[in-house]
Short mmCIF file of C-alpha atoms and ligand atoms in Angstrom, two decimals:
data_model
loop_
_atom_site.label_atom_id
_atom_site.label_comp_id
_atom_site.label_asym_id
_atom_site.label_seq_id
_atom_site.Cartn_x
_atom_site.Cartn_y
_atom_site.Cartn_z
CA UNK A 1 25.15 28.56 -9.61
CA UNK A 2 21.53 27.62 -10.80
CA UNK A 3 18.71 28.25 -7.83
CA UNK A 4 17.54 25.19 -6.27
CA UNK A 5 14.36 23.86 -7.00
CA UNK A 6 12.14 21.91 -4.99
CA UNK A 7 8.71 20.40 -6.94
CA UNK A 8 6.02 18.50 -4.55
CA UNK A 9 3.97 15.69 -6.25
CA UNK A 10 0.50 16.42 -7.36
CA UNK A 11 -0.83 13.21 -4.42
CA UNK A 12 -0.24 14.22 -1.22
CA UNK A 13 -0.74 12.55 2.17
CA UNK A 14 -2.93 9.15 2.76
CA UNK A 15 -4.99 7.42 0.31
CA UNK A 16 -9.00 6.99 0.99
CA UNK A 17 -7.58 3.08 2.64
CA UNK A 18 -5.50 4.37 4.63
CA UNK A 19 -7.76 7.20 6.00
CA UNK A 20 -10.32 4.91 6.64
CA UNK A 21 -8.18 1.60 8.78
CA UNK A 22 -6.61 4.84 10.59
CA UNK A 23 -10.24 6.37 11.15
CA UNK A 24 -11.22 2.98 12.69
CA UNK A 25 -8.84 1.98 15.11
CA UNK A 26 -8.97 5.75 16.25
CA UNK A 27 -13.14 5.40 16.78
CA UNK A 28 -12.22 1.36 18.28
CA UNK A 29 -10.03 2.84 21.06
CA UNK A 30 -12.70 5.64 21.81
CA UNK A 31 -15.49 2.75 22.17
CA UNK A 32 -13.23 -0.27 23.77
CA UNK A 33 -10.53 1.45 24.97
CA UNK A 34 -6.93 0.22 25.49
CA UNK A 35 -5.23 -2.49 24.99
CA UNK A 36 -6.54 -2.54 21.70
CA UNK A 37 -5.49 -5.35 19.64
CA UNK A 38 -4.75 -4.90 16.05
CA UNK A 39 -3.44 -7.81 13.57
CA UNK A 40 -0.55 -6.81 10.99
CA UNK A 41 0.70 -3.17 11.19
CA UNK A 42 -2.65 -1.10 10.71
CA UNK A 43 -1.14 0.66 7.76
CA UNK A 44 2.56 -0.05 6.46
CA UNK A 45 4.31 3.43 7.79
CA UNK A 46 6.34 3.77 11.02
CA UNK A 47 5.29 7.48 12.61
CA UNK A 48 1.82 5.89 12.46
CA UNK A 49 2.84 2.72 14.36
CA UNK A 50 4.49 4.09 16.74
CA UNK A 51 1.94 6.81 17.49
CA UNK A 52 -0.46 4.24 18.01
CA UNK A 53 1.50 1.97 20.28
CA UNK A 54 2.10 5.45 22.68
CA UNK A 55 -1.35 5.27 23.28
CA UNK A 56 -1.74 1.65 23.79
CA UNK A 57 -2.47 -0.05 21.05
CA UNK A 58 -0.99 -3.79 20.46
CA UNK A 59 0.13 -4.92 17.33
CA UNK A 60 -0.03 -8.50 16.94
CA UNK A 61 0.62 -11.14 14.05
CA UNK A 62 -0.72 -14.00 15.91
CA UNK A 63 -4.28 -14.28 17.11
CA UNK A 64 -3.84 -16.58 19.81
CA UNK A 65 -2.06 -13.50 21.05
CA UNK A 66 -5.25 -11.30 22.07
CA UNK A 67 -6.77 -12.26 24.68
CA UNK A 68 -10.51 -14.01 24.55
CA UNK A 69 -12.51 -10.97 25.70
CA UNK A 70 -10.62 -8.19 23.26
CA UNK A 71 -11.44 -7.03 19.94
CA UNK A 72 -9.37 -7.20 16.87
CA UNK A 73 -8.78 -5.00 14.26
CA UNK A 74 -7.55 -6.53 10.95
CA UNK A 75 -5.18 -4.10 8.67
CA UNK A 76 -5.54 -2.73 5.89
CA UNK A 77 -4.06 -4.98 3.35
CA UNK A 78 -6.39 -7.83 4.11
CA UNK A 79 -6.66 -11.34 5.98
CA UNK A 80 -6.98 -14.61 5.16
CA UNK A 81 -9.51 -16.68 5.68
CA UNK A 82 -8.29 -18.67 7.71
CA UNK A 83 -7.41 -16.05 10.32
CA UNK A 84 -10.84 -14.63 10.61
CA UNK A 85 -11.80 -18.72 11.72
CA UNK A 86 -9.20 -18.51 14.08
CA UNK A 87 -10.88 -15.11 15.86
CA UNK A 88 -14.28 -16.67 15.47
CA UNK A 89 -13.45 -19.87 17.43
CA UNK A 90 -11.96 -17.94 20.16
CA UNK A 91 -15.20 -15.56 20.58
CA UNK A 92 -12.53 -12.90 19.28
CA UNK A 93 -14.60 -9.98 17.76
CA UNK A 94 -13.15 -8.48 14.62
CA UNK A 95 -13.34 -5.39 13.26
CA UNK A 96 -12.13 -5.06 9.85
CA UNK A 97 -10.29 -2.58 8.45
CA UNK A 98 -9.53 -4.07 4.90
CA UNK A 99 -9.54 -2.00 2.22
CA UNK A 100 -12.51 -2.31 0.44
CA UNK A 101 -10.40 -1.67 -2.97
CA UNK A 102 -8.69 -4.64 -1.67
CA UNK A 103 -11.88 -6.53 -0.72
CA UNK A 104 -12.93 -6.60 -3.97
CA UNK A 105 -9.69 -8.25 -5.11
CA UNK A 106 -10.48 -11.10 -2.74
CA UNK A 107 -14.48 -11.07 -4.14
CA UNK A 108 -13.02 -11.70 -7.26
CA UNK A 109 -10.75 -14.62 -5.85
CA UNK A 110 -13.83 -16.45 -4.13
CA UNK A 111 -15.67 -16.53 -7.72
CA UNK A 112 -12.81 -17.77 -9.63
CA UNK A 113 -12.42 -20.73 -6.83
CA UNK A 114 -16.08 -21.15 -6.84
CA UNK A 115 -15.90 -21.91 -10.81
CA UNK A 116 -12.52 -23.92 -10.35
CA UNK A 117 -10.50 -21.30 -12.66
CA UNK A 118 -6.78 -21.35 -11.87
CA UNK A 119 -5.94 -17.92 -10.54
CA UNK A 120 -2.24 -16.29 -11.50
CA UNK A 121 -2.01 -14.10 -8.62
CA UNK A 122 1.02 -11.35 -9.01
CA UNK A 123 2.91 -9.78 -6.07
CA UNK A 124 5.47 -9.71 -3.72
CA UNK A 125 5.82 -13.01 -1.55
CA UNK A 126 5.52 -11.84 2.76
CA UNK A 127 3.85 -9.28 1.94
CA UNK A 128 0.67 -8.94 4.10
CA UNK A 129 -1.96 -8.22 0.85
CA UNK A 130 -0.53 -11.03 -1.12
CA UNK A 131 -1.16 -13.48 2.04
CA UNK A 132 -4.35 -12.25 2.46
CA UNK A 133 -5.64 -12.68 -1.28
CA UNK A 134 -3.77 -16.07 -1.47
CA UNK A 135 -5.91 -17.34 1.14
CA UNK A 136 -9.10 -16.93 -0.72
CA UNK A 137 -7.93 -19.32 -3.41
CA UNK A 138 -8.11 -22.30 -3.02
CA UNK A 139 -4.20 -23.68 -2.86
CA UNK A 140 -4.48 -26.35 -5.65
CA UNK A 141 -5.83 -23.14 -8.18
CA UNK A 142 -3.47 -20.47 -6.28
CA UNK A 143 -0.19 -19.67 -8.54
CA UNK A 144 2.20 -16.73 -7.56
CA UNK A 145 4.53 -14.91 -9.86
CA UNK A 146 6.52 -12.06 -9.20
CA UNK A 147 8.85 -11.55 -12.14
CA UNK A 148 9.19 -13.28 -15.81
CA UNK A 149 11.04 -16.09 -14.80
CA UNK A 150 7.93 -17.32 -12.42
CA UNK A 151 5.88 -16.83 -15.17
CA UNK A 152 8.25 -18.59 -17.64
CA UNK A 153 8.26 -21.52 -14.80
CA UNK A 154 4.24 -22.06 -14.87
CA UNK A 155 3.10 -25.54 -16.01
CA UNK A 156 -0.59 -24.47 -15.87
CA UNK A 157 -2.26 -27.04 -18.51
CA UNK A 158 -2.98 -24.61 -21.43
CA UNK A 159 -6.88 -26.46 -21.53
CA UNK A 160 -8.00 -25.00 -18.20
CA UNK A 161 -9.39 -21.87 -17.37
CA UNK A 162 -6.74 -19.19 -16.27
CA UNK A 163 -7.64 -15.88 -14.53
CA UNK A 164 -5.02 -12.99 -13.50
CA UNK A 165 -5.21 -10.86 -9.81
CA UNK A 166 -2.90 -8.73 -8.74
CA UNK A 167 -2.08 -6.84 -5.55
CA UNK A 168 -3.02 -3.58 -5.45
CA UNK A 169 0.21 -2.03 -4.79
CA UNK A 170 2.49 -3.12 -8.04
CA UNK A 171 4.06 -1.00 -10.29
CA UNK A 172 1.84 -0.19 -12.99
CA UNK A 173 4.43 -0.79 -15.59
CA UNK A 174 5.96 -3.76 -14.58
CA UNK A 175 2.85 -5.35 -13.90
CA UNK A 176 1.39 -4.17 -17.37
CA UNK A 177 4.67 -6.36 -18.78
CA UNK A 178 3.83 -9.36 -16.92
CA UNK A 179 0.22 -9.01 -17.80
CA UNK A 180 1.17 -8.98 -21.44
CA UNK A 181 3.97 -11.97 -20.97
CA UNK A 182 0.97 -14.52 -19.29
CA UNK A 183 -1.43 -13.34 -22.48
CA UNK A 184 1.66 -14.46 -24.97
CA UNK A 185 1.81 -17.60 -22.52
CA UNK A 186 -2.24 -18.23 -22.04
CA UNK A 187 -4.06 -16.76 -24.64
CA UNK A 188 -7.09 -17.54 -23.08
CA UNK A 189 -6.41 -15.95 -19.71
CA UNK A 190 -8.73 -13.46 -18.13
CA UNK A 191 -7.58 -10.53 -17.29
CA UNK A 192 -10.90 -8.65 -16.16
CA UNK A 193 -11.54 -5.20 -17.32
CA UNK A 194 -9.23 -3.02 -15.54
CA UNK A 195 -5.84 -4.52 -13.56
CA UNK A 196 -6.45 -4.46 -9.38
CA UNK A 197 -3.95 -2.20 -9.06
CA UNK A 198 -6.05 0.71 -6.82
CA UNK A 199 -6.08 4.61 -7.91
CA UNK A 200 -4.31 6.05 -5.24
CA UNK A 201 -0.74 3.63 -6.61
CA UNK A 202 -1.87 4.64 -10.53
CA UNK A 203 -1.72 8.22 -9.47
CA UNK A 204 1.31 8.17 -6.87
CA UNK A 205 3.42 6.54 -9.70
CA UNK A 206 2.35 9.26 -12.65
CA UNK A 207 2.91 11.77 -10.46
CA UNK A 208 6.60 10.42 -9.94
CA UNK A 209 6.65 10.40 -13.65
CA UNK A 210 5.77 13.72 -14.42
CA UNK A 211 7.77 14.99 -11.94
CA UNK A 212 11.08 12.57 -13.14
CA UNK A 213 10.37 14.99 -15.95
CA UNK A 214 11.60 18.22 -14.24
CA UNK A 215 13.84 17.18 -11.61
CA UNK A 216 17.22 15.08 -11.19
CA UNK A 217 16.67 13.93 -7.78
CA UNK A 218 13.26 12.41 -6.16
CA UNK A 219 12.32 11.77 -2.54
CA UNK A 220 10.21 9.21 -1.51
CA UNK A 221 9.20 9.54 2.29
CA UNK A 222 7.93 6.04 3.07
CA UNK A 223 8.52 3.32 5.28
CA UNK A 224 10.88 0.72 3.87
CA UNK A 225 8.28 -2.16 4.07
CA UNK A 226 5.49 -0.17 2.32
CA UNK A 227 4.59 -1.77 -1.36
CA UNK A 228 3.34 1.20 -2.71
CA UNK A 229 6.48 3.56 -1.61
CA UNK A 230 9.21 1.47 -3.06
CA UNK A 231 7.58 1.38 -6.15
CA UNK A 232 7.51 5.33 -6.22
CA UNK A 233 11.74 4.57 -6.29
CA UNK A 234 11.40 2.19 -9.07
CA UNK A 235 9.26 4.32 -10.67
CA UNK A 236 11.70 7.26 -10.74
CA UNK A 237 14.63 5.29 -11.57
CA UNK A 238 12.69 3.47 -14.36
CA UNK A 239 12.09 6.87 -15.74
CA UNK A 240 15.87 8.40 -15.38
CA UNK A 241 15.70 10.07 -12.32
CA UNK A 242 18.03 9.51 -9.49
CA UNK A 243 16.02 8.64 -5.99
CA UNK A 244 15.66 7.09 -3.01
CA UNK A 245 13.15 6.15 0.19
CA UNK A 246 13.22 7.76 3.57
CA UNK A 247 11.14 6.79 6.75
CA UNK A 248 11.44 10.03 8.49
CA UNK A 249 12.68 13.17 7.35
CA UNK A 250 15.30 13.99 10.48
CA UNK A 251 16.98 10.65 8.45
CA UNK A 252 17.85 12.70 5.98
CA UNK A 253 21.20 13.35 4.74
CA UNK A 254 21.14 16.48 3.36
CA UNK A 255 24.29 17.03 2.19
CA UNK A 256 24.14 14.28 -0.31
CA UNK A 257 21.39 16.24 -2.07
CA UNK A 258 24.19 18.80 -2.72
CA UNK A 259 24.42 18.31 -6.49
CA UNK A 260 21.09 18.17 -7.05
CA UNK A 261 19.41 21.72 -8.67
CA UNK A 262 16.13 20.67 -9.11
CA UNK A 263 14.61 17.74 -5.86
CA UNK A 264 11.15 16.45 -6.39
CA UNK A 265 9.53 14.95 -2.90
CA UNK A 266 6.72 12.66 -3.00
CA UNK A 267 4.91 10.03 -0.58
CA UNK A 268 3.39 6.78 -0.66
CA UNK A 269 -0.04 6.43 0.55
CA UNK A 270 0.08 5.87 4.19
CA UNK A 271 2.78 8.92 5.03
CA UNK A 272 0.82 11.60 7.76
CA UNK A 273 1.24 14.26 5.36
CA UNK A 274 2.95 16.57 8.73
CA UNK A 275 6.23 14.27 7.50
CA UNK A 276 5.68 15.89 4.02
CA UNK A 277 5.74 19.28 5.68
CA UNK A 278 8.95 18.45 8.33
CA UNK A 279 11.14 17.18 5.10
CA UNK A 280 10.21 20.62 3.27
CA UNK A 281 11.06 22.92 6.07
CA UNK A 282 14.70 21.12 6.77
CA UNK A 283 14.75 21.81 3.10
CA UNK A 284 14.24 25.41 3.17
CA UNK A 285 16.27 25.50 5.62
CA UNK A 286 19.33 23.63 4.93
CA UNK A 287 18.98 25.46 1.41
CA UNK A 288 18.16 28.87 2.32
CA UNK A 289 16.68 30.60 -1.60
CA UNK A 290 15.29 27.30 -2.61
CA UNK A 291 12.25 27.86 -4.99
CA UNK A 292 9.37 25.66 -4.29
CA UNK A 293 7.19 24.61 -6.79
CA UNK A 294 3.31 23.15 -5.26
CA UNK A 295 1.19 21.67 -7.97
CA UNK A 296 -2.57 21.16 -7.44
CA UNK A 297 -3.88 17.43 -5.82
CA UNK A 298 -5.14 15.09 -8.68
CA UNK A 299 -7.35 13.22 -6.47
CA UNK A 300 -10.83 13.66 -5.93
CA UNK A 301 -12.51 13.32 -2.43
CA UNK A 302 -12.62 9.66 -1.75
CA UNK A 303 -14.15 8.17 1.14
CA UNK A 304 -14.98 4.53 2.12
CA UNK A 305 -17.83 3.12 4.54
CA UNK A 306 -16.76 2.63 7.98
CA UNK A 307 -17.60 -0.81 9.75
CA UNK A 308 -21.01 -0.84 11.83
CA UNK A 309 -19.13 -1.43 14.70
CA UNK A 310 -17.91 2.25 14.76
CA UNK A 311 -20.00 4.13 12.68
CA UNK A 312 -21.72 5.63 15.15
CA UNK A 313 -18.46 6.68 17.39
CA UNK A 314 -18.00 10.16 17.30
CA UNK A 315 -14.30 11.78 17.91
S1 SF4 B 1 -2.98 1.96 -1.39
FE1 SF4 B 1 -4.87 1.53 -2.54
S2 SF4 B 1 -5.49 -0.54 -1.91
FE2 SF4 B 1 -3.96 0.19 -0.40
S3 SF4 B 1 -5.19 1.11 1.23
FE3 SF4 B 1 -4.71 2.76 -0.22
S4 SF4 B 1 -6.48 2.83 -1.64
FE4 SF4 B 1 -6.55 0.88 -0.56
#
């Protein structure tokens, strides 16, 4: 029998987004204490979540849930306008932990609706991002597709301007497909310089690839409503490679990975990279001889501005 392989990704715990909404709501409970009220899930990953709510933090969807003397932290993947006016007319204070990669998404958005330019906006319905970019178009200009047959269904009159967003979360070759399917469609359409979709989903999903080119089985840790994650699946299927998503590595079933001789394990962006570590020790040890295989991190230091609020907060 062939030794078992194991090959981790070349990306490796949380993405610069991620290390920065974590970063503040750690620095907001040092300065206000708890309950600390935070809109949406912070980041889209359950250890984190539930870390957070053991030490009293609040997750809420509704602002008229936090009471009028608290401060709110807004996730990751953006807000909508027209929850920010909610806070503001109840004297709410928010701190905002948006990514800036997806801030500029929603810059973009405001200038298109300022000119009037009907804006093709691609990602998945519900999910917090797309809400939050939605909102900053205005909703006679806003169009969302998720798949060829939306795209197929537009009546956009072909004399208007047409512009293209996307969340930043997408698979980079689907999206590339669609991209190319609205320019066959609209001609005209704009389609900026580089697609929205942010560095730290480029380089999750061609890591997956390269390593779909070694191994026969991948494992995604991720939580099963984080974008970025699932994609990692698609991406390994797309490429021939067996695989599938896990929240927590004691979910594991190992014995299905039985057949396997050569398991790839990646993460999406907002995994604590300690769950990277737990899944490869069960590994090791529920296959004793396994050979693992690290490759070096592709990503450069990254690192966003926190919000004045916290800067100066020390921890
Ligand atoms: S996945 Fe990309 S857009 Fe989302 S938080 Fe991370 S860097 Fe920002």
């Amino acid at each position: 029998m062939a030794t078992k392989e194991l090959h981790l990704a070349h990306t490796k715990g949380f993405c610069a987004g991620v290390v920065n909404a974590i970063d503040i709501v750690e620095r907001c409970l040092k300065k206000y204490g708890t309950p600390l009220y935070v809109r949406h899930a912070i980041v889209h990953n359950t250890s984190v979540i539930r870390d957070f709510e053991s030490r009293g933090v609040i997750f809420i969807e509704d602002i008229a849930d936090v009471p009028a003397d608290h401060v709110v932290v807004f996730s990751a993947h953006g807000t909508e306008p027209a929850v920010y006016k909610q806070a503001q007319e109840r004297h709410i204070q928010v701190i905002d932990a948006t990514c800036p990669l997806v801030t500029k998404v929603h810059r973009q958005a405001l200038r298109y609706t300022a000119r009037g330019v009907h804006v093709v906006l691609i990602g998945h319905r519900g999910h917090q991002e797309l809400i939050g970019t939605a909102g900053h178009i205005r909703p006679e200009l806003l169009h969302i597709v998720e798949d060829a047959a939306d795209i197929d269904a537009l009546t956009i009159p072909a004399s208007t301007e047409i512009a293209v967003l996307t969340q930043t979360t997408l698979s980079l070759d689907d999206t590339s497909g669609l991209i190319h399917q609205l320019q066959k469609k609209y001609p005209h359409i704009i389609t900026g310089k580089k697609e929205d979709i942010c560095y730290a989903t480029q380089n999750r999903q061609n890591a997956v690839k390269e390593l779909a080119k070694i191994c026969d089985m991948i494992i995604v840790i991720g939580s099963p409503n984080s974008s970025n994650s699932n994609r990692l699946v698609e991406t390994a299927k797309h490429s021939g490679t067996a695989s599938f998503i896990v929240d927590l590595p004691e979910d594991i079933d190992f014995k299905r990975l039985t057949p396997f001789d050569r398991i790839g394990v990646t993460s999406g962006a907002s995994v604590p990279h300690i769950l990277v570590d737990q899944l490869i020790t069960r590994l090791i040890q529920y296959f004793p001889g396994i050979n693992v295989f690290e490759y070096p991190s592709v990503e450069n230091d990254i690192a966003f501005p926190l919000p004045p609020a916290v800067r100066d907060v020390s921890l």
